[in-house]
mmCIF file of C-alpha atoms in Angstrom:
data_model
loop_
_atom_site.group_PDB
_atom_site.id
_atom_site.type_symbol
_atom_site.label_atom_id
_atom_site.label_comp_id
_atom_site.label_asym_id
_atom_site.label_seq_id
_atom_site.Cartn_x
_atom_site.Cartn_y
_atom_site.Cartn_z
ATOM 1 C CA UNK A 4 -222.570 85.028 47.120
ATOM 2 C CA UNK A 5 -222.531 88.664 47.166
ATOM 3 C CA UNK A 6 -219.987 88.670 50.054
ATOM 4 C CA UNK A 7 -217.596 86.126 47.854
ATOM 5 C CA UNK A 8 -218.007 88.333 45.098
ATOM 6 C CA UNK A 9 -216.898 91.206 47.483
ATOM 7 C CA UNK A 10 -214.056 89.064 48.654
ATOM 8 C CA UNK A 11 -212.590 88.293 45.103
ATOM 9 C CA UNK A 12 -212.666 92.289 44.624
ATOM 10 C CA UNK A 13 -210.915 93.192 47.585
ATOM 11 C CA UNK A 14 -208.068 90.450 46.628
ATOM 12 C CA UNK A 15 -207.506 91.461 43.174
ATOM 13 C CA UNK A 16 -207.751 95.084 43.912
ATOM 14 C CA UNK A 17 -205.659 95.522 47.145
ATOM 15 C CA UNK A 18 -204.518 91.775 47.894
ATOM 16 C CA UNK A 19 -202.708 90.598 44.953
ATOM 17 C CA UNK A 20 -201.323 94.083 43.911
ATOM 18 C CA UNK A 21 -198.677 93.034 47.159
ATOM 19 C CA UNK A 22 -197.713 89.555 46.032
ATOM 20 C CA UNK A 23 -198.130 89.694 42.529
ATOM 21 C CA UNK A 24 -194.494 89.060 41.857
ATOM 22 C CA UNK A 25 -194.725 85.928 43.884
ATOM 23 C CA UNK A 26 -197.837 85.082 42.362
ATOM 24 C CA UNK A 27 -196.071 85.601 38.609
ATOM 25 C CA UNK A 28 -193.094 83.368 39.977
ATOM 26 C CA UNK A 29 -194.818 80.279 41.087
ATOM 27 C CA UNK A 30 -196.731 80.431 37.384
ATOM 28 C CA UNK A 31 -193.527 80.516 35.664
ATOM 29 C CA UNK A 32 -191.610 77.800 37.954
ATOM 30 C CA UNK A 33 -194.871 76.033 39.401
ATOM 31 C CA UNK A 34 -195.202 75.131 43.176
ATOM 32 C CA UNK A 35 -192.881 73.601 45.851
ATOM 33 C CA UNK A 36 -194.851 73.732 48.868
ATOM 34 C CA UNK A 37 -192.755 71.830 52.175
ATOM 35 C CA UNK A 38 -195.953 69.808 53.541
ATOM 36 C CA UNK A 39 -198.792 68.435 52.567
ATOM 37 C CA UNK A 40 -202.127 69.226 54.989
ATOM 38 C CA UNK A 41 -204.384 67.116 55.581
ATOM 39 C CA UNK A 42 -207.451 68.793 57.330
ATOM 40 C CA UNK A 43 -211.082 68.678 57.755
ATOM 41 C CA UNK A 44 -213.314 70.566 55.652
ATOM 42 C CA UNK A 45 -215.138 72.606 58.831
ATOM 43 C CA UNK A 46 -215.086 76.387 57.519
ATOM 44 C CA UNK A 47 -213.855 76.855 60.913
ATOM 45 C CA UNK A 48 -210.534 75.360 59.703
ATOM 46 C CA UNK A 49 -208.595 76.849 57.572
ATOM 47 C CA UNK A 50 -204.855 75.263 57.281
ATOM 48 C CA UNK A 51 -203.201 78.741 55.604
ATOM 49 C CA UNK A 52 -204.703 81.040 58.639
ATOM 50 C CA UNK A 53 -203.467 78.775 61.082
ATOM 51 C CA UNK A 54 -200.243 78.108 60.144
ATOM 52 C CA UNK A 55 -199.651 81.612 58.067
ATOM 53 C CA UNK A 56 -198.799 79.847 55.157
ATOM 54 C CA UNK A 57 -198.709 82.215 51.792
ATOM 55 C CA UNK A 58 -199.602 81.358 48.064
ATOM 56 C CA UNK A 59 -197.292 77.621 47.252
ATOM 57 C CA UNK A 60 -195.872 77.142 50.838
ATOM 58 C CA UNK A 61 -198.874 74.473 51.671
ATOM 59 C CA UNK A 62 -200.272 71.687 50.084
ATOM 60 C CA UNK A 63 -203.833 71.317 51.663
ATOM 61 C CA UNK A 64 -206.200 67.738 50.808
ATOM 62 C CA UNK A 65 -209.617 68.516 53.631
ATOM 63 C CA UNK A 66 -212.719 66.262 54.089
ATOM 64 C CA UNK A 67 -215.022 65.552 56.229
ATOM 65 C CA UNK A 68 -213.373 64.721 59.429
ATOM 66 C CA UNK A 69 -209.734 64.607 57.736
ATOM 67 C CA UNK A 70 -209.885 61.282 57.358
ATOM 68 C CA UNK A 71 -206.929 59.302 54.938
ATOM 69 C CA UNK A 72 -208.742 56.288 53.845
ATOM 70 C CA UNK A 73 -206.394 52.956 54.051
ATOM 71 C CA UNK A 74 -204.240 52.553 50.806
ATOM 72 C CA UNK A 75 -206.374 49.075 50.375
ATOM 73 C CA UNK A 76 -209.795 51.382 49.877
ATOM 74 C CA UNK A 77 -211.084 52.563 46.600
ATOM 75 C CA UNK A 78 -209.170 55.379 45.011
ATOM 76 C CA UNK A 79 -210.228 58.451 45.807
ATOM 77 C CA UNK A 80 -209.460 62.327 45.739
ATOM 78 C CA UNK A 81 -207.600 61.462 49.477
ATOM 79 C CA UNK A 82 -205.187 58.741 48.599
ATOM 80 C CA UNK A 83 -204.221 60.598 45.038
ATOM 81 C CA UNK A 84 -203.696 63.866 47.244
ATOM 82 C CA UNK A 85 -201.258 61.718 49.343
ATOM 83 C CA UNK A 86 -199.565 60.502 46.053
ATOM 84 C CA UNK A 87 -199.297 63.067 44.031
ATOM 85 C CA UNK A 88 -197.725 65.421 46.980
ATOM 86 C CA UNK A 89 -195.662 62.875 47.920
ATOM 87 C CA UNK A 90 -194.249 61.446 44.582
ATOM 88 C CA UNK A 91 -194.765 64.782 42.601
ATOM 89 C CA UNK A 92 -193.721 67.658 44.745
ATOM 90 C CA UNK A 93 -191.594 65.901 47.262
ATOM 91 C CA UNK A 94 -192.963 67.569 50.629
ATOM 92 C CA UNK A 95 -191.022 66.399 53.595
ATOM 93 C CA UNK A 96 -193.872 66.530 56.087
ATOM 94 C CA UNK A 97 -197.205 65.372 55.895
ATOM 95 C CA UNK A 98 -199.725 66.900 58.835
ATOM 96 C CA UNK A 99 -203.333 65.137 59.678
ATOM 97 C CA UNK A 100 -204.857 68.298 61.252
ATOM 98 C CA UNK A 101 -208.045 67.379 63.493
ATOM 99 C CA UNK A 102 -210.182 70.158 65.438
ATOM 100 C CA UNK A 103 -212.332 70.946 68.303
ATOM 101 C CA UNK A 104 -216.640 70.903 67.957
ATOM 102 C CA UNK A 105 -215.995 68.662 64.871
ATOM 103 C CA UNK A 106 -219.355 67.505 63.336
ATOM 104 C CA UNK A 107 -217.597 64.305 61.317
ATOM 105 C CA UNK A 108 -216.944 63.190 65.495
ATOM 106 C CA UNK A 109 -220.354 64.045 66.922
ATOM 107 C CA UNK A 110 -222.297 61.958 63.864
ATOM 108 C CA UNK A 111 -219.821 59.131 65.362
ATOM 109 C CA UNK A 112 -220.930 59.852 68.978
ATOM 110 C CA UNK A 113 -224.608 60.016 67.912
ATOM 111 C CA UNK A 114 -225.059 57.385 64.677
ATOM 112 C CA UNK A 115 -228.481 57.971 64.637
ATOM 113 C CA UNK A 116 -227.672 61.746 63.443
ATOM 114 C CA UNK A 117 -226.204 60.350 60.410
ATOM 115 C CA UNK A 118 -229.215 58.298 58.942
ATOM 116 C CA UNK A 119 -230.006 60.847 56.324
ATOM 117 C CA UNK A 120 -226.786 61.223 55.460
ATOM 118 C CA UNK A 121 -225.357 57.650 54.171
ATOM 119 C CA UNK A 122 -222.661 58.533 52.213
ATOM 120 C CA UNK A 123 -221.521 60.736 55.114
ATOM 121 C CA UNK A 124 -221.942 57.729 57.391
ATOM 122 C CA UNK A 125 -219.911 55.290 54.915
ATOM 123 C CA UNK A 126 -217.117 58.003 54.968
ATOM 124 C CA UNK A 127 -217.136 58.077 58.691
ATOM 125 C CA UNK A 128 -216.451 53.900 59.067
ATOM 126 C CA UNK A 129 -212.627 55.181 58.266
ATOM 127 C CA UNK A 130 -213.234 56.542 61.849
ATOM 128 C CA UNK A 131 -215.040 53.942 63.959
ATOM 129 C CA UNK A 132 -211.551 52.514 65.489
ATOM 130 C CA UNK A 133 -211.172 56.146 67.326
ATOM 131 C CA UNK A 134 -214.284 56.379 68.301
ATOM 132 C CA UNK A 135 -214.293 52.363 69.980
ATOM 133 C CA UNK A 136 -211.148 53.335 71.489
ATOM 134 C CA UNK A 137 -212.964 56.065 73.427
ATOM 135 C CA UNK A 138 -215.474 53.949 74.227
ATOM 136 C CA UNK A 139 -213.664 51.013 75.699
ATOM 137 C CA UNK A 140 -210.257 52.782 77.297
ATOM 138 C CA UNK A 141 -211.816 56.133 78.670
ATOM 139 C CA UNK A 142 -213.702 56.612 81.074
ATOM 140 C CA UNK A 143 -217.711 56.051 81.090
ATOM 141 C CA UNK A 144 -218.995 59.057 82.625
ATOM 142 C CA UNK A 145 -217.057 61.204 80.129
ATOM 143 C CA UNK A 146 -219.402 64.576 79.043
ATOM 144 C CA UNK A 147 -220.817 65.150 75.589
ATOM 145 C CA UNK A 148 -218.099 67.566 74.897
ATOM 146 C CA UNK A 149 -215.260 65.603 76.125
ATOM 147 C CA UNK A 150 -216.200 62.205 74.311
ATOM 148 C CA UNK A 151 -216.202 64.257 70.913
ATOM 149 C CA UNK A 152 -212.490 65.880 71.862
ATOM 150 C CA UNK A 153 -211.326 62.129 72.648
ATOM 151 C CA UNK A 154 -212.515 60.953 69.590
ATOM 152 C CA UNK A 155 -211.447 63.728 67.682
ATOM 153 C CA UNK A 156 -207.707 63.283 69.087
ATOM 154 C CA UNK A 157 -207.690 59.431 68.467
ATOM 155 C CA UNK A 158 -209.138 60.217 64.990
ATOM 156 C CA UNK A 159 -205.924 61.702 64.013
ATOM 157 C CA UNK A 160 -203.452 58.869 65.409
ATOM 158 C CA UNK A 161 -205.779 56.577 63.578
ATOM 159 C CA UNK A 162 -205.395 58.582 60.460
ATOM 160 C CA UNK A 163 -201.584 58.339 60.721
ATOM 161 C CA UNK A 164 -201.707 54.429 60.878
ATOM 162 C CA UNK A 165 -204.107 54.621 57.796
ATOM 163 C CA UNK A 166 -201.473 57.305 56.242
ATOM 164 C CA UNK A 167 -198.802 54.562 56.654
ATOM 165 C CA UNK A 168 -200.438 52.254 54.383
ATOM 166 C CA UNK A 169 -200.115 54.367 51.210
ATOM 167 C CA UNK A 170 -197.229 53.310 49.168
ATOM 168 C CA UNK A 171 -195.307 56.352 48.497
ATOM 169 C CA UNK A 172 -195.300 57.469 52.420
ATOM 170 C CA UNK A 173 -194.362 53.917 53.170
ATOM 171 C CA UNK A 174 -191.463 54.303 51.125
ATOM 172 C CA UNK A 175 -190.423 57.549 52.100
ATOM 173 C CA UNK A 176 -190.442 56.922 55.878
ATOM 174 C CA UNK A 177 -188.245 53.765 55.068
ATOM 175 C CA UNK A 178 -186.004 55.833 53.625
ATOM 176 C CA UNK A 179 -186.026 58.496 56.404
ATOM 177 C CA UNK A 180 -187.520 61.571 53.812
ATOM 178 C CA UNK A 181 -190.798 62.218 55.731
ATOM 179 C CA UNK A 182 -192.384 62.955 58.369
ATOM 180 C CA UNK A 183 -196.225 62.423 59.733
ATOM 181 C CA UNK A 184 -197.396 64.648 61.945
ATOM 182 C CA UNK A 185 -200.831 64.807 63.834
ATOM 183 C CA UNK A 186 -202.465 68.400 65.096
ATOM 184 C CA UNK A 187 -205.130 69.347 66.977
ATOM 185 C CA UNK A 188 -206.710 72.942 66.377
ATOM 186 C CA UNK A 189 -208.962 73.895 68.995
ATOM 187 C CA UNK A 190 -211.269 76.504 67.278
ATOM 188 C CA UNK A 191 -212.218 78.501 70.893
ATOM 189 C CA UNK A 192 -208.671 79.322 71.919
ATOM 190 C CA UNK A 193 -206.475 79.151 68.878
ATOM 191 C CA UNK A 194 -204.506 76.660 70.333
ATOM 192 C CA UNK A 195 -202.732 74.154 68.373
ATOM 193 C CA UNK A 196 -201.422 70.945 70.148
ATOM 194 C CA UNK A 197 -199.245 68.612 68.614
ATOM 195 C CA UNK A 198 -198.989 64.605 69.011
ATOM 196 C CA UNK A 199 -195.535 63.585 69.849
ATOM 197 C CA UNK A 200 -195.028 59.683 68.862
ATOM 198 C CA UNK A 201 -191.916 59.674 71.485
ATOM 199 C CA UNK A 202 -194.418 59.999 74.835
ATOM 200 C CA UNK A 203 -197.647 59.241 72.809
ATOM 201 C CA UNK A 204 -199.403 62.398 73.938
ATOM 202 C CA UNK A 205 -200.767 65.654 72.580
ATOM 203 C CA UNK A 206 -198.290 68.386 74.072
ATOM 204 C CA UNK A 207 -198.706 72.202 73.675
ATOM 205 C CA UNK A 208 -196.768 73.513 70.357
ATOM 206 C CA UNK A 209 -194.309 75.937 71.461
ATOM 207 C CA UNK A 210 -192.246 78.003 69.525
ATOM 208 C CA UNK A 211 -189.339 78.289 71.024
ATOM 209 C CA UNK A 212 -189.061 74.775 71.018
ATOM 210 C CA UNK A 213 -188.335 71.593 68.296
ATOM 211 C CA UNK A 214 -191.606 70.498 66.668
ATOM 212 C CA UNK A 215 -192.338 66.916 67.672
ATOM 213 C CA UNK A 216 -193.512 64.559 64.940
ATOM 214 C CA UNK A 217 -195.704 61.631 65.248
ATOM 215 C CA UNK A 218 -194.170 59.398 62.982
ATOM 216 C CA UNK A 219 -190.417 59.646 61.849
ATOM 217 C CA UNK A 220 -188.445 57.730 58.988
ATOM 218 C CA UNK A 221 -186.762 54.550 59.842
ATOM 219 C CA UNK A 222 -183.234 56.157 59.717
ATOM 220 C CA UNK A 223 -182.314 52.616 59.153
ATOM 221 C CA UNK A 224 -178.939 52.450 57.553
ATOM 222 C CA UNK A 225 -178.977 48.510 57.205
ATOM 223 C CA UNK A 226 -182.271 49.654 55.121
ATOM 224 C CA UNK A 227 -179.819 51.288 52.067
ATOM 225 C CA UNK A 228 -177.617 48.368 52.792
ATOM 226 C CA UNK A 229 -179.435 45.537 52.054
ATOM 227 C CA UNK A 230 -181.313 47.304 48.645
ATOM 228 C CA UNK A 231 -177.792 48.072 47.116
ATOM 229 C CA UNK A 232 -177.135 44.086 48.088
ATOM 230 C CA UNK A 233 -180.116 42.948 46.579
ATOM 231 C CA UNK A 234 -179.283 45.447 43.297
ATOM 232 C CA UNK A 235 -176.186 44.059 42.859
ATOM 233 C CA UNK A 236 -177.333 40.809 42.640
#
């Protein structure tokens, strides 16, 4: 606690002094961040480093293995996250952000780890579908280290399907307002790799180049169409 302690100090003494005008603005007009994050709660992790985000440019939801429950689930911290961003603050892109040496995938690799920990292990059922696709469409003889990267990748395009459930993204993507995209952060090498729903693949995130998104809206126009149709009926 003492270093925390330490940590608020330094901000307020030599941190905020910087940004305290943008600090006074978003008080005054509130926040307006672009995306909503959607990460795991690993200190390792941490969405504003890796991205450089400042104070209102991110909207961040983590849990244990940044998992979106399906919309049909309890409500819970997750799905309001989704909602609220998403209905109240209008962000444009929504990110499922996975990582390297994640814990939430190793108790899925080894079950038996998670037997103290049932609520952890109820959490984690949001997650068996990744970790069953590793086991039945890799190969056998993968290594400790790689099974938990596979599952950990798969875990995020599972997310995305769950992410598709909710309402309010449902609605959006229909309509062609958002975007899902799915991230992997490995924690060794900084690198960030990006799933790209045109090839189905994790590529390397480059800057010089368009970011690829996993999911894009409809861009349906017959979808406008037919609800001004069925209005003016």
């Amino acid at each position: 606690m003492g270093n925390l302690l330490k940590g608020i100090s330094t901000f307020r003494g030599a941190v905020y002094p910087n940004d305290s005008a943008l600090y006074r603005k978003l008080a005054r007009e509130g926040q307006q961040p672009q995306a909503l994050m959607i990460s795991c709660a690993d200190s390792r992790v941490m969405p504003e480093t890796i991205t450089q985000s400042g104070p209102g440019e991110l909207f961040v939801c983590r849990n244990a293995g940044n998992i979106v429950p399906p919309f049909s689930t309890a409500n819970g911290g997750v799905s309001s996250a989704i909602e609220y961003a998403v209905v109240a603050l209008g962000v444009r892109d929504i990110i499922v952000c996975g990582h390297s040496d994640c814990g939430a995938m190793k108790g899925l690799c080894h079950p038996e780890t998670l037997i103290p920990m049932p609520n952890v292990a109820a959490w984690l059922k949001h997650s068996h579908a990744a970790y069953s696709i590793v086991c039945e469409a890799y190969p056998a003889d993968l290594s400790g280290h790689d099974r938990v990267r596979a599952v950990a990748m798969e875990n995020i395009i599972v997310q995305l399907d769950h992410l598709r459930t909710h309402p309010s993204v449902a609605a959006k993507l229909a309509t062609n307002e958002i975007a899902l995209h799915g991230w992997f952060f490995d924690i060794e090498t900084g690198e960030v790799q990006v799933y790209d729903g045109a090839v189905s693949a994790f590529i390397k995130a480059k800057e010089d180049q368009p970011l690829p998104a996993a999911v894009m809206g409809r861009g349906n126009p017959h979808v406008t169409h037919q609800t001004t149709n069925l209005a003016a009926e």
